[in-house]
Structures are given as structure tokens and as C-alpha cells.
Amino acid sequence: GQPVLLLRESSDVWINLNDAFRPIKKGPFQGMFLWASERTGFCHLYLYDGQGTLVGALTAGDWMIEELVGVDEEKGIAYVTGTRDGPLEAHLYAVSLKEGTATNPRRITVEPGTHQVTLDSDCQCFIDLHHALDTPPHINLRSLVDGALLAAVYEQTDPVVSDLALEPPEIVMLQNREGVLLYGAIYRPSAGSAPYPVVVSVYGGPHAQVVANSWMMTIDMRAQHLRQQGFLVFMLDNRGAARRGLAFEGAIWHNMGDLEVKDQVDGVRWLTQQGLVDN
């Protein structure tokens, strides 16, 4: 057969790939398909008919969906994870496939932090792997209706965690020289007083996020070791980092090593303004 072009995506910077294409094979939306796009500057979910004509946006706003984790085709509900409650967290949401519902997804996960989920095939329940700065990973079986706990799967805490005397970093917010909001993290030394010697730990992007409400920050062993040796460790997600929208991430397109450094410099200047380091 001959291929038929259904839709085309373009961008002034780059196309972030996703796995959100989903044909709908039954129910009231049979023959349509779901598609995710960053055309508005944030990744959102869209419904198309079988000829590639846009039916409507299913999510909208200055936040992004990250993964399409399941679709209840009979009920017309898509389940996505995303950043609607802030770019430092990841939650599960239920999204109606009906038109005019794009601004009102229903949040299912309750606990603050990061949720990685796997749905059952009948869209009745889900496995929830949850963790946060102050919460080691634990796994529960929960209802898709309201997130209610159905069964605890794994809730043990390794005793080594207590032995290591890990302290979660402090999440901070600051503005760079252009007024753009940036998120940072401070690992304060376990002894001594300010001003401290400082180690700035940088990744810089693109397509990565360092600062988040995640247990991965607390178990950063290099940062924890330096903190215990008397250093203040500072991390900052500069422009170019992920989960803040395409404009924030794509600011470094064909200009790597410029804006990232300026943002990191602004972060260190902010530390001096707080009296945490010497000028």
C-alpha cells in the first residue's frame, strides 16, 4: 500500500522524542489516535481522527506530560505522568478524551515527590514506585479511581541508610541576571558555620534535570561525602535542563557553554548574597 502522511512536527530547536503515539482500537473513540507534541512550548497530549485531523488538545498549560502510561479506551480516559504540580515532582493524572477538558486533568498520586507508575491492562490499578528527598523508594499497589492503597508491595528501608547519616539537600529558588527562575540544591556541611568552602556540582543539560524532589539527590554519595568533610555542595539546573519546557531547554541551541555558565555564575553570586560563601 501507499503511505499517507497524517501529521508533521517541526521545531525551531529540536524534536524531543516520546513514546506517546497510541491508536485507539475500541470504544467511543475507535479509529482515532493519541499524539504528544511540544508545539506550544510544553509537551501535551492531543487527539486526532484516523485521517490525521486534529480533534483537540487533551492537556494544556505551562507544564508537560512525560509519559502516556495507559488508556482506558472504553471509558475514554488517558493516564499520563507529568509536571502539572511543579517541575520538581512527577505525578500520575487521568485525562479525559472529551473535547474541552484540557485544563482539568485529575491528579491520582497524592504523596509529594516522584512517582513512577505501571498500570494493569484493565486500567483498574497501578504499581506506584514513589520516592522523595526524605523518603526512600517504596512500592505500593493503588487504585486508579482515587489512588487509594490496595496493598503494600515493598516498604523496607535499608539500615545502611541510617548508618550513612544522609541529610536531604535544601531546595532553593533564585533568579538569574535575566529574571529567569532557577532551581538549586544546597548540601550544607554537617559541622562548622558560614561562610563555607564550596563545591559547585554541574551537569548543565540538555535533556537532564538534577534538582528534584527525589531520593536520588539524597543518595548522591559524592555530595554527601563532601558535605561531611565540611564543604557546602551546590547544584543548579541552568537553562538547558529538562522538564521546564522547550524554551527553557532549547535556550542553549547552537550556543552551548554560554548561557549555562552565566546561570551557574549567577547561582554562586546568589550564594554570596546569602552569606554562605566569601565574595
Coordinates of C-alpha atoms in Angstrom, one line a residue:
G1 CA 0.0 0.0 0.0
Q2 CA 0.9 3.7 -0.3
P3 CA 1.9 5.6 2.9
V4 CA -0.3 8.5 3.9
L5 CA 1.2 11.5 5.8
L6 CA -1.0 12.0 8.9
L7 CA 0.9 14.8 10.6
R8 CA 4.2 16.6 10.6
E9 CA 6.1 18.0 13.6
S10 CA 8.6 20.9 13.3
S11 CA 10.6 22.9 15.8
D12 CA 13.0 25.9 15.8
V13 CA 15.4 23.9 18.0
W14 CA 14.9 20.2 18.2
I15 CA 12.2 17.5 18.5
N16 CA 12.3 15.6 21.8
L17 CA 11.2 12.0 21.0
N18 CA 8.4 10.4 23.0
D19 CA 6.5 7.1 23.1
A20 CA 3.0 8.7 23.4
F21 CA 1.6 7.6 20.0
R22 CA -1.4 5.3 20.7
P23 CA -4.0 4.1 18.2
I24 CA -7.5 3.6 19.8
K25 CA -8.9 0.3 18.8
K26 CA -12.3 0.2 20.6
G27 CA -14.8 2.3 22.4
P28 CA -16.4 5.7 21.5
F29 CA -13.0 7.0 20.2
Q30 CA -12.3 3.9 18.0
G31 CA -10.2 4.7 14.9
M32 CA -8.6 7.8 16.5
F33 CA -5.1 8.1 17.9
L34 CA -3.2 10.0 20.6
W35 CA -0.1 12.0 20.0
A36 CA 2.2 14.1 22.2
S37 CA 3.8 17.4 20.9
E38 CA 5.8 20.3 22.2
R39 CA 4.2 22.7 19.6
T40 CA 3.1 25.1 22.4
G41 CA 6.4 25.0 24.1
F42 CA 5.4 22.3 26.6
C43 CA 4.7 18.6 25.8
H44 CA 1.0 18.0 25.7
L45 CA -1.4 15.2 24.6
Y46 CA -3.6 15.6 21.5
L47 CA -6.4 13.5 20.0
Y48 CA -6.5 13.0 16.2
D49 CA -9.0 11.3 14.0
G50 CA -8.0 8.5 11.6
Q51 CA -7.3 10.9 8.8
G52 CA -4.8 12.9 10.8
T53 CA -7.2 15.8 11.6
L54 CA -6.7 17.3 15.0
V55 CA -9.8 16.7 17.2
G56 CA -8.4 18.7 20.2
A57 CA -5.8 19.2 22.9
L58 CA -6.3 16.9 25.9
T59 CA -3.8 18.8 28.2
A60 CA -2.6 22.4 28.1
G61 CA -0.7 24.9 30.2
D62 CA 2.8 25.7 31.3
W63 CA 3.6 22.2 32.4
M64 CA 4.4 19.0 30.5
I65 CA 3.4 15.4 30.2
E66 CA 6.3 12.9 30.3
E67 CA 4.8 9.6 29.6
L68 CA 1.5 8.1 28.4
V69 CA 1.2 5.1 30.7
G70 CA -2.2 3.8 29.7
V71 CA -5.5 4.3 28.0
D72 CA -8.9 3.1 29.1
E73 CA -10.5 3.1 25.6
E74 CA -14.0 2.2 26.7
K75 CA -14.2 5.0 29.3
G76 CA -12.2 7.4 27.2
I77 CA -9.5 8.2 29.8
A78 CA -5.8 8.5 29.2
Y79 CA -3.3 8.2 32.1
V80 CA -0.2 10.3 31.9
T81 CA 2.7 11.3 34.2
G82 CA 3.8 14.9 34.2
T83 CA 4.7 18.1 36.0
R84 CA 1.4 19.9 36.5
D85 CA 2.1 20.3 40.2
G86 CA 5.6 21.6 39.7
P87 CA 8.8 20.8 37.7
L88 CA 10.4 19.2 40.7
E89 CA 7.8 16.5 41.0
A90 CA 6.3 13.7 38.9
H91 CA 2.6 12.7 39.4
L92 CA 0.0 10.5 37.7
Y93 CA -3.0 12.2 36.1
A94 CA -6.2 11.0 34.5
V95 CA -7.1 12.9 31.3
S96 CA -10.5 12.8 29.6
L97 CA -10.5 12.2 25.8
K98 CA -13.5 14.5 25.5
E99 CA -13.1 18.0 24.0
G100 CA -12.9 21.0 26.3
T101 CA -11.3 19.2 29.2
A102 CA -7.6 20.1 28.6
T103 CA -7.2 22.4 31.6
N104 CA -8.5 20.0 34.2
P105 CA -6.7 16.7 34.5
R106 CA -7.4 14.7 37.6
R107 CA -4.4 14.0 39.8
I108 CA -4.2 10.5 41.2
T109 CA -1.0 10.2 43.2
V110 CA -1.0 12.0 46.5
E111 CA 2.4 12.0 48.2
P112 CA 4.8 14.8 47.3
G113 CA 7.8 13.6 45.3
T114 CA 8.5 11.4 42.3
H115 CA 6.1 8.7 41.1
Q116 CA 7.0 6.1 38.5
V117 CA 3.9 4.0 37.6
T118 CA 2.9 0.9 35.8
L119 CA -0.8 0.3 35.0
D120 CA -2.6 -3.0 34.8
S121 CA -4.1 -3.9 31.4
D122 CA -7.7 -3.3 32.6
C123 CA -6.9 0.2 33.9
Q124 CA -8.2 -0.7 37.4
C125 CA -5.0 -0.2 39.5
F126 CA -1.3 0.7 39.2
I127 CA 2.0 -0.1 40.7
D128 CA 3.4 3.1 42.3
L129 CA 7.2 3.4 42.8
H130 CA 7.4 6.5 45.0
H131 CA 10.3 8.4 46.5
A132 CA 11.2 11.9 47.6
L133 CA 14.1 13.8 49.2
D134 CA 13.1 12.5 52.7
T135 CA 11.5 9.2 51.5
P136 CA 13.5 6.1 50.3
P137 CA 11.8 4.3 47.4
H138 CA 8.8 2.1 48.3
I139 CA 6.3 0.3 46.1
N140 CA 2.5 0.1 46.5
L141 CA -0.4 -1.2 44.6
R142 CA -3.0 1.6 44.3
S143 CA -6.5 2.2 42.8
L144 CA -6.7 4.2 39.6
V145 CA -10.0 5.6 40.9
D146 CA -8.6 7.7 43.7
G147 CA -5.1 6.5 44.4
A148 CA -6.2 4.5 47.4
L149 CA -3.8 2.0 48.8
L150 CA -4.7 -1.6 47.9
A151 CA -1.6 -3.4 49.0
A152 CA 1.9 -2.7 50.1
V153 CA 4.5 -4.4 47.9
Y154 CA 7.8 -3.1 49.2
E155 CA 8.3 -0.8 52.1
Q156 CA 11.6 -1.8 53.7
T157 CA 14.3 0.7 54.4
D158 CA 17.9 -0.5 54.2
P159 CA 19.6 0.0 57.6
V160 CA 22.7 1.3 55.8
V161 CA 20.8 4.5 55.1
S162 CA 20.7 5.3 58.8
D163 CA 24.3 4.4 59.2
L164 CA 25.4 6.8 56.5
A165 CA 23.7 9.7 58.2
L166 CA 22.4 11.1 55.0
E167 CA 20.8 14.6 55.1
P168 CA 18.5 15.7 52.2
P169 CA 19.6 18.8 50.5
E170 CA 17.7 22.1 50.8
I171 CA 15.9 23.1 47.6
V172 CA 16.2 26.8 46.8
M173 CA 14.9 29.1 44.1
L174 CA 16.7 32.1 42.6
Q175 CA 16.6 34.4 39.6
N176 CA 19.4 34.7 37.0
R177 CA 20.5 38.0 35.6
E178 CA 17.6 38.0 33.1
G179 CA 15.0 37.3 35.7
V180 CA 14.5 33.6 34.8
L181 CA 13.6 31.4 37.8
L182 CA 16.1 28.7 38.5
Y183 CA 16.0 25.8 41.0
G184 CA 19.0 24.8 43.1
A185 CA 20.0 22.5 45.9
I186 CA 22.3 23.1 48.9
Y187 CA 24.0 20.3 50.8
R188 CA 25.1 22.1 54.0
P189 CA 28.2 20.9 55.9
S190 CA 27.5 18.8 58.9
A191 CA 29.8 21.0 61.0
G192 CA 31.1 24.5 61.1
S193 CA 29.5 27.8 60.2
A194 CA 29.2 30.1 57.2
P195 CA 31.0 31.1 55.1
Y196 CA 31.9 27.6 53.9
P197 CA 34.2 26.3 51.2
V198 CA 32.0 25.5 48.3
V199 CA 32.0 22.8 45.6
V200 CA 29.7 23.5 42.6
S201 CA 28.4 20.3 41.0
V202 CA 27.3 20.9 37.4
Y203 CA 25.6 18.8 34.7
G204 CA 24.2 21.6 32.6
G205 CA 21.9 19.8 30.2
P206 CA 20.4 19.4 27.7
H207 CA 17.7 16.8 28.4
A208 CA 18.5 16.2 32.1
Q209 CA 17.4 17.5 35.4
V210 CA 19.5 17.4 38.5
V211 CA 17.4 19.3 41.1
A212 CA 14.1 17.5 42.0
N213 CA 12.1 16.2 44.9
S214 CA 13.8 12.8 44.5
W215 CA 15.6 10.3 46.7
M216 CA 18.4 10.3 44.0
M217 CA 19.5 13.6 45.3
T218 CA 19.8 12.4 48.9
I219 CA 21.8 9.4 47.9
D220 CA 24.3 11.4 45.9
M221 CA 27.3 9.9 47.7
R222 CA 29.9 12.4 46.3
A223 CA 27.8 15.4 47.6
Q224 CA 27.2 13.7 50.9
H225 CA 30.9 12.8 51.4
L226 CA 31.9 16.4 50.6
R227 CA 29.3 17.8 53.0
Q228 CA 30.6 15.5 55.7
Q229 CA 34.1 16.8 55.0
G230 CA 33.0 20.4 55.6
F231 CA 32.2 21.6 52.1
L232 CA 28.9 23.2 51.0
V233 CA 27.8 21.5 47.8
F234 CA 25.7 23.5 45.4
M235 CA 23.7 22.2 42.4
L236 CA 21.8 24.4 40.0
D237 CA 19.6 23.5 36.9
N238 CA 20.6 26.1 34.4
R239 CA 18.9 26.9 31.2
G240 CA 19.2 23.8 29.0
A241 CA 17.9 21.5 31.7
A242 CA 14.8 19.3 31.1
R243 CA 11.2 19.4 32.5
R244 CA 10.9 23.2 32.2
G245 CA 9.5 23.4 28.7
L246 CA 11.1 23.7 25.3
A247 CA 12.1 27.4 25.5
F248 CA 14.0 26.8 28.7
E249 CA 15.7 23.6 27.4
G250 CA 16.3 24.9 23.9
A251 CA 17.9 28.2 25.0
I252 CA 21.3 26.6 24.5
W253 CA 20.6 25.5 20.9
H254 CA 23.7 26.2 18.9
N255 CA 25.1 28.1 21.9
M256 CA 26.4 25.6 24.4
G257 CA 28.8 26.8 27.0
D258 CA 27.4 30.3 27.2
L259 CA 24.1 30.6 29.0
E260 CA 24.8 27.6 31.2
V261 CA 27.9 29.2 32.6
K262 CA 26.2 32.5 33.1
D263 CA 23.4 30.8 35.1
Q264 CA 26.0 28.9 37.2
V265 CA 27.8 32.2 37.9
D266 CA 24.6 33.8 39.0
G267 CA 24.0 30.9 41.3
V268 CA 27.3 31.3 43.0
R269 CA 26.7 35.1 43.3
W270 CA 23.4 34.2 45.0
L271 CA 25.3 32.1 47.5
T272 CA 27.5 35.0 48.4
Q273 CA 24.4 37.2 48.8
Q274 CA 23.1 34.7 51.3
G275 CA 26.4 34.9 53.3
L276 CA 27.1 31.2 52.6
V277 CA 30.4 31.8 50.9
D278 CA 33.0 34.5 50.7
N279 CA 33.0 37.1 47.9

